[in-house]
Short mmCIF file of C-alpha atoms in Angstrom, two decimals:
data_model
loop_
_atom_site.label_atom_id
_atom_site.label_comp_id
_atom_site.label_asym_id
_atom_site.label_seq_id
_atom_site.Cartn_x
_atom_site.Cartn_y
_atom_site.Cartn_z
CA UNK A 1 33.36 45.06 -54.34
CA UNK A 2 29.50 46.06 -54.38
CA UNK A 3 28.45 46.08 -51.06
CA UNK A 4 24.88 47.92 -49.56
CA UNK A 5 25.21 50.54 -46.84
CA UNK A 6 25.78 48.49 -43.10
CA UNK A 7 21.68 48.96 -42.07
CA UNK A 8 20.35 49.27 -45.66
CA UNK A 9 22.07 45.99 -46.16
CA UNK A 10 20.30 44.16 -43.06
CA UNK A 11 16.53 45.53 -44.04
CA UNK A 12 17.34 44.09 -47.43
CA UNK A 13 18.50 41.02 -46.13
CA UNK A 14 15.34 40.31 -43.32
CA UNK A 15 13.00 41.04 -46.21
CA UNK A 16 14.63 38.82 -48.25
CA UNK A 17 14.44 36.42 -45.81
CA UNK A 18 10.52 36.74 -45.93
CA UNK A 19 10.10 39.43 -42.58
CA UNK A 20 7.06 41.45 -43.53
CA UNK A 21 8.31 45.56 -43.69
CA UNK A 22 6.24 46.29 -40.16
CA UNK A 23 7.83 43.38 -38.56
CA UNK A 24 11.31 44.31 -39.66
CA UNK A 25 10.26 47.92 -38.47
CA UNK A 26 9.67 46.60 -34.55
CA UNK A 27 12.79 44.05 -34.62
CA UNK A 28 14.78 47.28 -35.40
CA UNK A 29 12.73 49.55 -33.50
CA UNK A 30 12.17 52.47 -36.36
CA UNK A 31 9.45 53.42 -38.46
CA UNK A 32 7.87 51.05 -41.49
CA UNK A 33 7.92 54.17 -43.63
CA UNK A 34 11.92 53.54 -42.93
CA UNK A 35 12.02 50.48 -43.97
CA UNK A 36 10.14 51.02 -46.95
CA UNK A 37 12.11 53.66 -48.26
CA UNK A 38 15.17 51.45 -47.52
CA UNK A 39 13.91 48.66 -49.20
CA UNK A 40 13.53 50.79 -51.92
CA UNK A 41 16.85 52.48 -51.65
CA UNK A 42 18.50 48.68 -51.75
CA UNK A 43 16.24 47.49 -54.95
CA UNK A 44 17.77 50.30 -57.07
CA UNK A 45 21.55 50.11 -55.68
CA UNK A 46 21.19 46.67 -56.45
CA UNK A 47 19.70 46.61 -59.88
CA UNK A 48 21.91 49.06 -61.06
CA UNK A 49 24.87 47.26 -59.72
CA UNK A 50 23.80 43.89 -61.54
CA UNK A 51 23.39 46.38 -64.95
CA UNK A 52 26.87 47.57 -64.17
CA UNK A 53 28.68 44.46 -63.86
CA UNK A 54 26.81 42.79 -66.64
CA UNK A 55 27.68 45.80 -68.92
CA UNK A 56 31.23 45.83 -67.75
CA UNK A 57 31.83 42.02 -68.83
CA UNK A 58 29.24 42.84 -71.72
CA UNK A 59 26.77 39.84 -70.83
CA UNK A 60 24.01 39.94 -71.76
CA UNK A 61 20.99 39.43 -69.03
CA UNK A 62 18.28 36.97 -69.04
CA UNK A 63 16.88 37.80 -65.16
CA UNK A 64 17.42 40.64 -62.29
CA UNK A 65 16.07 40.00 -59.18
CA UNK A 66 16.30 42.59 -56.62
CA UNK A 67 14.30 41.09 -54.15
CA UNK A 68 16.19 38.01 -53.33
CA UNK A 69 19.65 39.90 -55.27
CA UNK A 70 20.47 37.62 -58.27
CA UNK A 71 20.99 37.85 -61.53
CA UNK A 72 21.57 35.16 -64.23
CA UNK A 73 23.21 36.00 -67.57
CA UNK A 74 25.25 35.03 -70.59
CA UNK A 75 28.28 35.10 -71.10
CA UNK A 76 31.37 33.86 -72.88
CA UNK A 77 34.20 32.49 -71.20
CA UNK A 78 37.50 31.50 -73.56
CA UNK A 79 34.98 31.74 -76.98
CA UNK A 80 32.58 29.75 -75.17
CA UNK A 81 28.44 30.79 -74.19
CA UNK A 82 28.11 30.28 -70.46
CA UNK A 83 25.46 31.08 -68.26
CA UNK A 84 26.51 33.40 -65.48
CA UNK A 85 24.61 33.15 -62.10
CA UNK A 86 25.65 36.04 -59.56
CA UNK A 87 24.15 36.78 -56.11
CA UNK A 88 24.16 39.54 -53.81
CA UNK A 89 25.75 38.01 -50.74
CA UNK A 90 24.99 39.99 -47.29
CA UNK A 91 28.70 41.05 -45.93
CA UNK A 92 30.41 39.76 -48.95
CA UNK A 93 29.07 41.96 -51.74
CA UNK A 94 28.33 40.73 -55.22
CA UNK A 95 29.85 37.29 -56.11
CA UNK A 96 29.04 35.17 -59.67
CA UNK A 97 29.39 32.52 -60.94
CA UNK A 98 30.09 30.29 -64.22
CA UNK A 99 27.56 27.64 -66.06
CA UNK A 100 26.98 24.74 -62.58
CA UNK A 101 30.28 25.95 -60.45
CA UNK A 102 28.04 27.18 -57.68
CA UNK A 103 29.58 26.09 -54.49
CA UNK A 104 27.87 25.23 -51.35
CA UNK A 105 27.55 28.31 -49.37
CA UNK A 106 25.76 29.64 -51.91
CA UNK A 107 23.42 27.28 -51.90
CA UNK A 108 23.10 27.33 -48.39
CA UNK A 109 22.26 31.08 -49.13
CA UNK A 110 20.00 30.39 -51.67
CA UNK A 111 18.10 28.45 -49.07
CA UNK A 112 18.01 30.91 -46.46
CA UNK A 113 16.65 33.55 -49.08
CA UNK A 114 14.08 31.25 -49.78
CA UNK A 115 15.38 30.85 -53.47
CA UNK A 116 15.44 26.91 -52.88
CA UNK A 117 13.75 24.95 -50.49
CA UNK A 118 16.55 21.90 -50.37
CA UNK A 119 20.42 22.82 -50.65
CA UNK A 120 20.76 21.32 -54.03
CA UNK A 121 22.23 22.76 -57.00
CA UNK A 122 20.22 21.57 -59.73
CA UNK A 123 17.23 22.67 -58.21
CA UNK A 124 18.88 26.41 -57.81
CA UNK A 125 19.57 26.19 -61.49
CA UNK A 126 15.88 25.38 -62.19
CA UNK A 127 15.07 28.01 -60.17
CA UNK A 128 16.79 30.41 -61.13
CA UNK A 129 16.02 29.13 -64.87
CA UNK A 130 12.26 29.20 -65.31
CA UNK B 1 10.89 58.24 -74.41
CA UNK B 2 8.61 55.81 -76.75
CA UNK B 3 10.14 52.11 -76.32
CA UNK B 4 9.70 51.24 -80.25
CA UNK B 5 8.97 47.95 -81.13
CA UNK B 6 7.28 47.14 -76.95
CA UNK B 7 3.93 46.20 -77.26
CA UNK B 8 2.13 45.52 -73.54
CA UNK B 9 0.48 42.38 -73.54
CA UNK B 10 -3.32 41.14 -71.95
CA UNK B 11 -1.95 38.87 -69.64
CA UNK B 12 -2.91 40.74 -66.70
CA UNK B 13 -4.61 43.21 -64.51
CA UNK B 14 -7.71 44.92 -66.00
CA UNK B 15 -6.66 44.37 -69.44
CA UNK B 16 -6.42 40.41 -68.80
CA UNK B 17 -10.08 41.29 -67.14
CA UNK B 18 -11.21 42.69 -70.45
CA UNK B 19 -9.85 39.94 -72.82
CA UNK B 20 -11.63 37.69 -69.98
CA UNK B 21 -15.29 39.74 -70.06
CA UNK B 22 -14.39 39.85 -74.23
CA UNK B 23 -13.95 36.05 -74.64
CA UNK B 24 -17.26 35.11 -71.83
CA UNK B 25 -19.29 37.95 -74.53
CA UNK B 26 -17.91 36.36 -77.62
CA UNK B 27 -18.67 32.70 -76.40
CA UNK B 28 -22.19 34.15 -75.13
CA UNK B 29 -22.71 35.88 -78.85
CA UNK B 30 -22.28 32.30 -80.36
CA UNK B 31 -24.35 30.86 -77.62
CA UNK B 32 -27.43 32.87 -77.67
CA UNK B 33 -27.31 33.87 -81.11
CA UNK B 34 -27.01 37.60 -79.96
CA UNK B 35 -25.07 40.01 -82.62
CA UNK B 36 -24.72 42.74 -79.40
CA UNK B 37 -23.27 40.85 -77.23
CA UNK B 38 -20.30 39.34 -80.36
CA UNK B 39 -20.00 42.90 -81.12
CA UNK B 40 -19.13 44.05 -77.61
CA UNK B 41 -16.58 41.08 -77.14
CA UNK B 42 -14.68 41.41 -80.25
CA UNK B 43 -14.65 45.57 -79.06
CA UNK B 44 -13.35 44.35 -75.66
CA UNK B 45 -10.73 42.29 -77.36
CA UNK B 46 -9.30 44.64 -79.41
CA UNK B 47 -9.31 47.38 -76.81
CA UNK B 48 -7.19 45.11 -74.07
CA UNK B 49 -4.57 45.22 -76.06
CA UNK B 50 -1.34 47.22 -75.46
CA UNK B 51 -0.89 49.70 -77.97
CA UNK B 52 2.96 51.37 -76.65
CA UNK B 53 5.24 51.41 -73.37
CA UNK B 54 6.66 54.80 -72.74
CA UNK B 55 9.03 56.05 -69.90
CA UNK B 56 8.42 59.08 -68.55
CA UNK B 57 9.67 60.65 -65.13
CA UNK B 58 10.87 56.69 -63.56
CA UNK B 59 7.91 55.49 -64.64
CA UNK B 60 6.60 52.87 -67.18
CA UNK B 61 3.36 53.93 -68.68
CA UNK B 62 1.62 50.50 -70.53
CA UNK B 63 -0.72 52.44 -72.56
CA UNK B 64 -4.11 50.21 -73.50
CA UNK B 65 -7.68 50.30 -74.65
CA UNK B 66 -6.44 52.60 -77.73
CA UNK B 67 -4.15 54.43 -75.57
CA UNK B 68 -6.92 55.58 -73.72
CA UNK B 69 -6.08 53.04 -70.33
CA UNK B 70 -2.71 53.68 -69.33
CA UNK B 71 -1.13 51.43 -66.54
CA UNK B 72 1.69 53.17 -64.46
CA UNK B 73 5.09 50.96 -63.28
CA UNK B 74 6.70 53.07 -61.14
CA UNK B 75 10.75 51.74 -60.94
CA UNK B 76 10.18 51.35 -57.04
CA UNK B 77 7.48 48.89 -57.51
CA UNK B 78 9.56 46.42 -60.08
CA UNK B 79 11.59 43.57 -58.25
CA UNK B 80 12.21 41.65 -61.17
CA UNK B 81 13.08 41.95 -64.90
CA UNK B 82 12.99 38.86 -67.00
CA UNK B 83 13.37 37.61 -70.45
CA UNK B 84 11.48 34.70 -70.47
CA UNK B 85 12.71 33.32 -73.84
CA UNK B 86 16.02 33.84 -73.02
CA UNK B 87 15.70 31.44 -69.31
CA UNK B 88 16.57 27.87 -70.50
CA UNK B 89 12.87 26.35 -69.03
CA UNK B 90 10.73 29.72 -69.66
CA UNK B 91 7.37 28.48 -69.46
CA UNK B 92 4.73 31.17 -70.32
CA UNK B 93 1.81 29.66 -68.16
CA UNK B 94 4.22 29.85 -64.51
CA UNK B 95 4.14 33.08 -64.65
CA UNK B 96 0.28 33.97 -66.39
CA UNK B 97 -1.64 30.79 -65.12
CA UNK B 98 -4.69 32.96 -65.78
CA UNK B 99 -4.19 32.80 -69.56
CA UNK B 100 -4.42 29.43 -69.35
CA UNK B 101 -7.72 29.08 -67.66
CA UNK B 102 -9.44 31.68 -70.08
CA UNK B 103 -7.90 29.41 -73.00
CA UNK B 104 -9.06 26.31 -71.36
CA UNK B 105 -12.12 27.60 -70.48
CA UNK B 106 -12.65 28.74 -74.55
CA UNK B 107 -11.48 24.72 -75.41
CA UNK B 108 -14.00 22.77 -72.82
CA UNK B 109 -16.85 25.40 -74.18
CA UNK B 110 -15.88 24.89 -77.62
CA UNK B 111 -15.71 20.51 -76.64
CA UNK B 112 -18.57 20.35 -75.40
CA UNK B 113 -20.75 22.50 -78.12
CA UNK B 114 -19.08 20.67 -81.00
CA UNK B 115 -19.83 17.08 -79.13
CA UNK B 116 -23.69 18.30 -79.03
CA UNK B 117 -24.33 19.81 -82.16
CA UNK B 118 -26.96 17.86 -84.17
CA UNK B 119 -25.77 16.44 -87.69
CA UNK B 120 -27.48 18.50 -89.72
CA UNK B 121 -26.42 22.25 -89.33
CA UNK B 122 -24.70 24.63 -91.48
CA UNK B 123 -20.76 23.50 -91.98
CA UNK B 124 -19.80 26.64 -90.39
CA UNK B 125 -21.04 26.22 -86.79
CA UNK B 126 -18.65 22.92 -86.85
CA UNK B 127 -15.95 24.81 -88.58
CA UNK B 128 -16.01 27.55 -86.07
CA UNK B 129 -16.30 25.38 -82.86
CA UNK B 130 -13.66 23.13 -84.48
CA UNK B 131 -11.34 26.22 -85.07
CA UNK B 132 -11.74 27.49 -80.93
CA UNK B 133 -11.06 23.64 -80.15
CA UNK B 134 -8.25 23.59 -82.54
CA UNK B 135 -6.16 27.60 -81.82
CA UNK B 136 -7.09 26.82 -77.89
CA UNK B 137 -5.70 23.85 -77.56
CA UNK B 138 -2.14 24.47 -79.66
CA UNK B 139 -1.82 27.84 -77.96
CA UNK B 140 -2.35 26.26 -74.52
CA UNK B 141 0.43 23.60 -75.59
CA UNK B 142 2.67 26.45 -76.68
CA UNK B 143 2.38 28.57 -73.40
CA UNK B 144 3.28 25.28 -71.47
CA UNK B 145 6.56 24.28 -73.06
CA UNK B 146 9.27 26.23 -72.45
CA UNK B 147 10.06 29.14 -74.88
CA UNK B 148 12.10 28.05 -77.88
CA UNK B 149 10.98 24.31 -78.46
CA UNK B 150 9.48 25.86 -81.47
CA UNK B 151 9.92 23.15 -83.75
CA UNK B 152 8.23 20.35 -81.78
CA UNK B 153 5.26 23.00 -81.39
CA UNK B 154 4.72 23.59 -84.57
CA UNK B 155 4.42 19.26 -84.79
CA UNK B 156 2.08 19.55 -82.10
CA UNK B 157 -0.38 21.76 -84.02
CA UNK B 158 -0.08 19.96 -86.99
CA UNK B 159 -0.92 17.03 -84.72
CA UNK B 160 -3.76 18.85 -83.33
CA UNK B 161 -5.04 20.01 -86.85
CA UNK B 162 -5.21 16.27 -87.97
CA UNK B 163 -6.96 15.08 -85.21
CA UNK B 164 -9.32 18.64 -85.76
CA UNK B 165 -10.15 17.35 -89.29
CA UNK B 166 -10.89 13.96 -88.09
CA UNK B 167 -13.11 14.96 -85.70
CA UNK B 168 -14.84 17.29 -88.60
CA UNK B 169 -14.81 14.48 -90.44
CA UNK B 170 -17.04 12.41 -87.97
CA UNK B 171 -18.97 14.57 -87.93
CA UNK B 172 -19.54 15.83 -91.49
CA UNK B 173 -18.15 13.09 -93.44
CA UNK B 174 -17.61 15.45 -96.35
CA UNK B 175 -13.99 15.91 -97.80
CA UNK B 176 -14.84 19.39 -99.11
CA UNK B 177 -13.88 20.84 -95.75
CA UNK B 178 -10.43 19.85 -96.09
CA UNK B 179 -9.40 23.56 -97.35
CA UNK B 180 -11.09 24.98 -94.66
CA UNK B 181 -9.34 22.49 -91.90
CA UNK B 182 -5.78 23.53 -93.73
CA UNK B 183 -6.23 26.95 -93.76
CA UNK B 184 -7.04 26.91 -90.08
CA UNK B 185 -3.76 24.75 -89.36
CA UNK B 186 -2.16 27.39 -91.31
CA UNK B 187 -3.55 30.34 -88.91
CA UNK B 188 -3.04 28.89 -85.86
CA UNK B 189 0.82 27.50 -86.75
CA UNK B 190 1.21 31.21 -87.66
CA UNK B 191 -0.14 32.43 -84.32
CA UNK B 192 2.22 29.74 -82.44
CA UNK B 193 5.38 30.28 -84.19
CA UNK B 194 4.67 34.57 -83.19
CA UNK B 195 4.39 33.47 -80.00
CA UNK B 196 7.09 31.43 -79.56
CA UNK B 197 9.68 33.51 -81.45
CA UNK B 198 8.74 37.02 -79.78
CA UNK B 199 10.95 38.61 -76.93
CA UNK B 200 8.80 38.62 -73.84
CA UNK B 201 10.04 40.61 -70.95
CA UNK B 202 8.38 39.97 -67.79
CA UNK B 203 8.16 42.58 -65.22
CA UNK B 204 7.47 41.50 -61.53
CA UNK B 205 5.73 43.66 -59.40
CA UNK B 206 4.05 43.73 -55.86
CA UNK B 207 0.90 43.93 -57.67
CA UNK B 208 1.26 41.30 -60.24
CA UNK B 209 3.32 40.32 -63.08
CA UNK B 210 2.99 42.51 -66.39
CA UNK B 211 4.22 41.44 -69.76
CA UNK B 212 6.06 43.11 -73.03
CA UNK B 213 6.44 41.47 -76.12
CA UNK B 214 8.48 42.81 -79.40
CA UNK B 215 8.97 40.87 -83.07
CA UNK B 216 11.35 44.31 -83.55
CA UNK B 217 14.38 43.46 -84.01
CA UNK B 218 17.19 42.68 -81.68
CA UNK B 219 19.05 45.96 -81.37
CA UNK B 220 15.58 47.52 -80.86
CA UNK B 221 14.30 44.98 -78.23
CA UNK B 222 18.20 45.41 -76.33
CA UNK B 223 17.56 49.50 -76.16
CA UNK B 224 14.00 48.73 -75.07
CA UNK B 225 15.81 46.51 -71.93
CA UNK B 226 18.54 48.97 -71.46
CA UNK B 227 16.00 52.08 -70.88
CA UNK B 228 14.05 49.65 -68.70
CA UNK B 229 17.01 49.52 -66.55
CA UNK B 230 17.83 52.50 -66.42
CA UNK B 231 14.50 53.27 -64.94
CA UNK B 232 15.27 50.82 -61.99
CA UNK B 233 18.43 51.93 -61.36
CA UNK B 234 19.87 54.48 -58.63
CA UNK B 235 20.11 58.22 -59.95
#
């Protein structure tokens, strides 16, 4: 499992949130030049990771985000093209997903990460897909 | 290391600016008759666009203006990679509305003059308002449907180069303009089916959104990708 460093992880994840970098530096009570270089830090570790897996399963990828962590690519799955959507969950690591099997947490993750503004899967897909 | 087959495009920053100042001086050549100031804008044209995309030390160098302007990505600064013609609802305009304000600026110039010319000029003013009215308006249709629709496009400008000749023919009522009108449809299908077919990459950054195109071919376009990640990855 891909997971961020404990604090590098929780930057990443009040950024993603929309926290502005000086905010996030006085809710944690350290410096916005170490924030920035941890945002930083987590954008890299996270692109490379959605590189890695994509190259391990050989899809092929349409979209990396390392701001909000996603990724959508293709795939194929028993002979079959499939889109792949995979997400950079905060305490859970890396987790994707096939064609519209997204389940609900996601989406309620989605929406927290400002991906979405309603829990609703077609509207993640469009998202995600334009 | 030279990313063959990557060309930067004018859809932003200050080579969007120049194809912006190149299209107001073209539009003003026509307007007030002044060679200068056609001269200039066809100059400014060629020179905002991308000529290569290199990577050196982390850093994508977009090298424009004849390779003279080059326009530094450093990794850190990227959040997003995307291939917008391989999203299933990649609309060009989302992500460079600007393009489509300089192209529908060019089509509501280019409108108006051809509604107020007099009857009586030279065939070629109409022909060459008719041809902005004509390329604006089917790339502006392109850039708004999603990438890959390419067939209905292509119906669209066909549609578009009809109504163009009818229009022409109000106008002129003379048939002998017909060649002219078909070799214009002919152009501007051409331009629409490049742009629709190419590989654009977009590249999100906290200062804007930069695009790559590349007609190279695939294994060329995938190593192109590949160093691109590599450049956003972790050491």
């Amino acid at each position: 499992m891909i997971r961020l460093p404990e604090s590098m992880e929780r930057i990443w994840t009040m950024k993603a949130k929309g926290m502005r970098e000086i905010e996030i530096a006085e809710s944690l009570g350290i410096s916005r030049q170490a924030v920035n270089k941890s945002l930083k830090e987590a954008k890299a570790k996270l692109f490379e990771a959605f590189f890695s897996l994509a190259e391990t399963f050989s899809w092929e990828i349409v979209r990396v985000n390392a701001e909000k962590g996603f990724m959508v690519a293709r795939g194929k799955c028993g002979g079959r093209a499939t889109r792949v959507y995979a997400f950079y969950i905060p305490e859970k690591g890396i987790m994707a997903f096939f064609d519209n099997e997204i389940p609900e947490f996601v989406l309620q993750h989605a929406l927290e990460f400002g991906i979405i503004k309603k829990p609703d899967k077609r509207e993640l897909i469009n998202a995600l897909e334009s | 290391m030279k990313l063959e087959g990557i060309r930067p495009s004018n859809f932003s920053g200050v080579p969007a600016l120049m194809a912006i100042s190149a299209l107001v001086m073209i539009l003003g050549g026509i307007e007030f008759s002044s060679l200068w100031m056609g001269i200039t804008g066809w100059a400014l044209i060629f020179a905002s666009w991308g000529v290569s995309a290199k990577i050196e030390n982390k850093t994508l160098v977009l090298k424009y203006a004849f390779g003279l302007l080059p326009i530094k990505l450093k990794g850190d600064d990227i959040d997003e990679v995307l291939i917008l013609n391989r999203v299933e609802r990649g609309v060009l305009l989302r992500h460079f509305p600007i393009v489509g304000i300089a192209y529908m600026g060019a089509l509501v110039y280019a409108l108006y003059r051809y509604s107020t010319f007099p009857e009586n000029l030279l065939l070629g003013y109409y022909l060459g308002a008719l041809g902005i009215i004509v390329i604006s308006s089917s790339v502006l249709l392109s850039m708004a449907v999603p990438t890959g629709k390419t067939r209905h496009k292509l119906l669209a400008t066909v549609a578009i180069s009809i109504a163009g000749a009818f229009l022409l023919w109000l106008k002129t009522r003379k048939a002998e303009m017909v060649p002219m009108i078909a070799v214009l449809a002919m152009i501007t299908l051409l331009i629409v089916y490049d742009i629709d077919t190419e590989d654009h990459i977009v590249l999100k950054t906290k200062k804007g959104k930069y695009l790559l195109t590349s007609n190279a071919p695939r294994d060329k376009v995938e190593r192109a990708i590949k160093a691109i990640m590599e450049v956003l990855s972790d050491d």
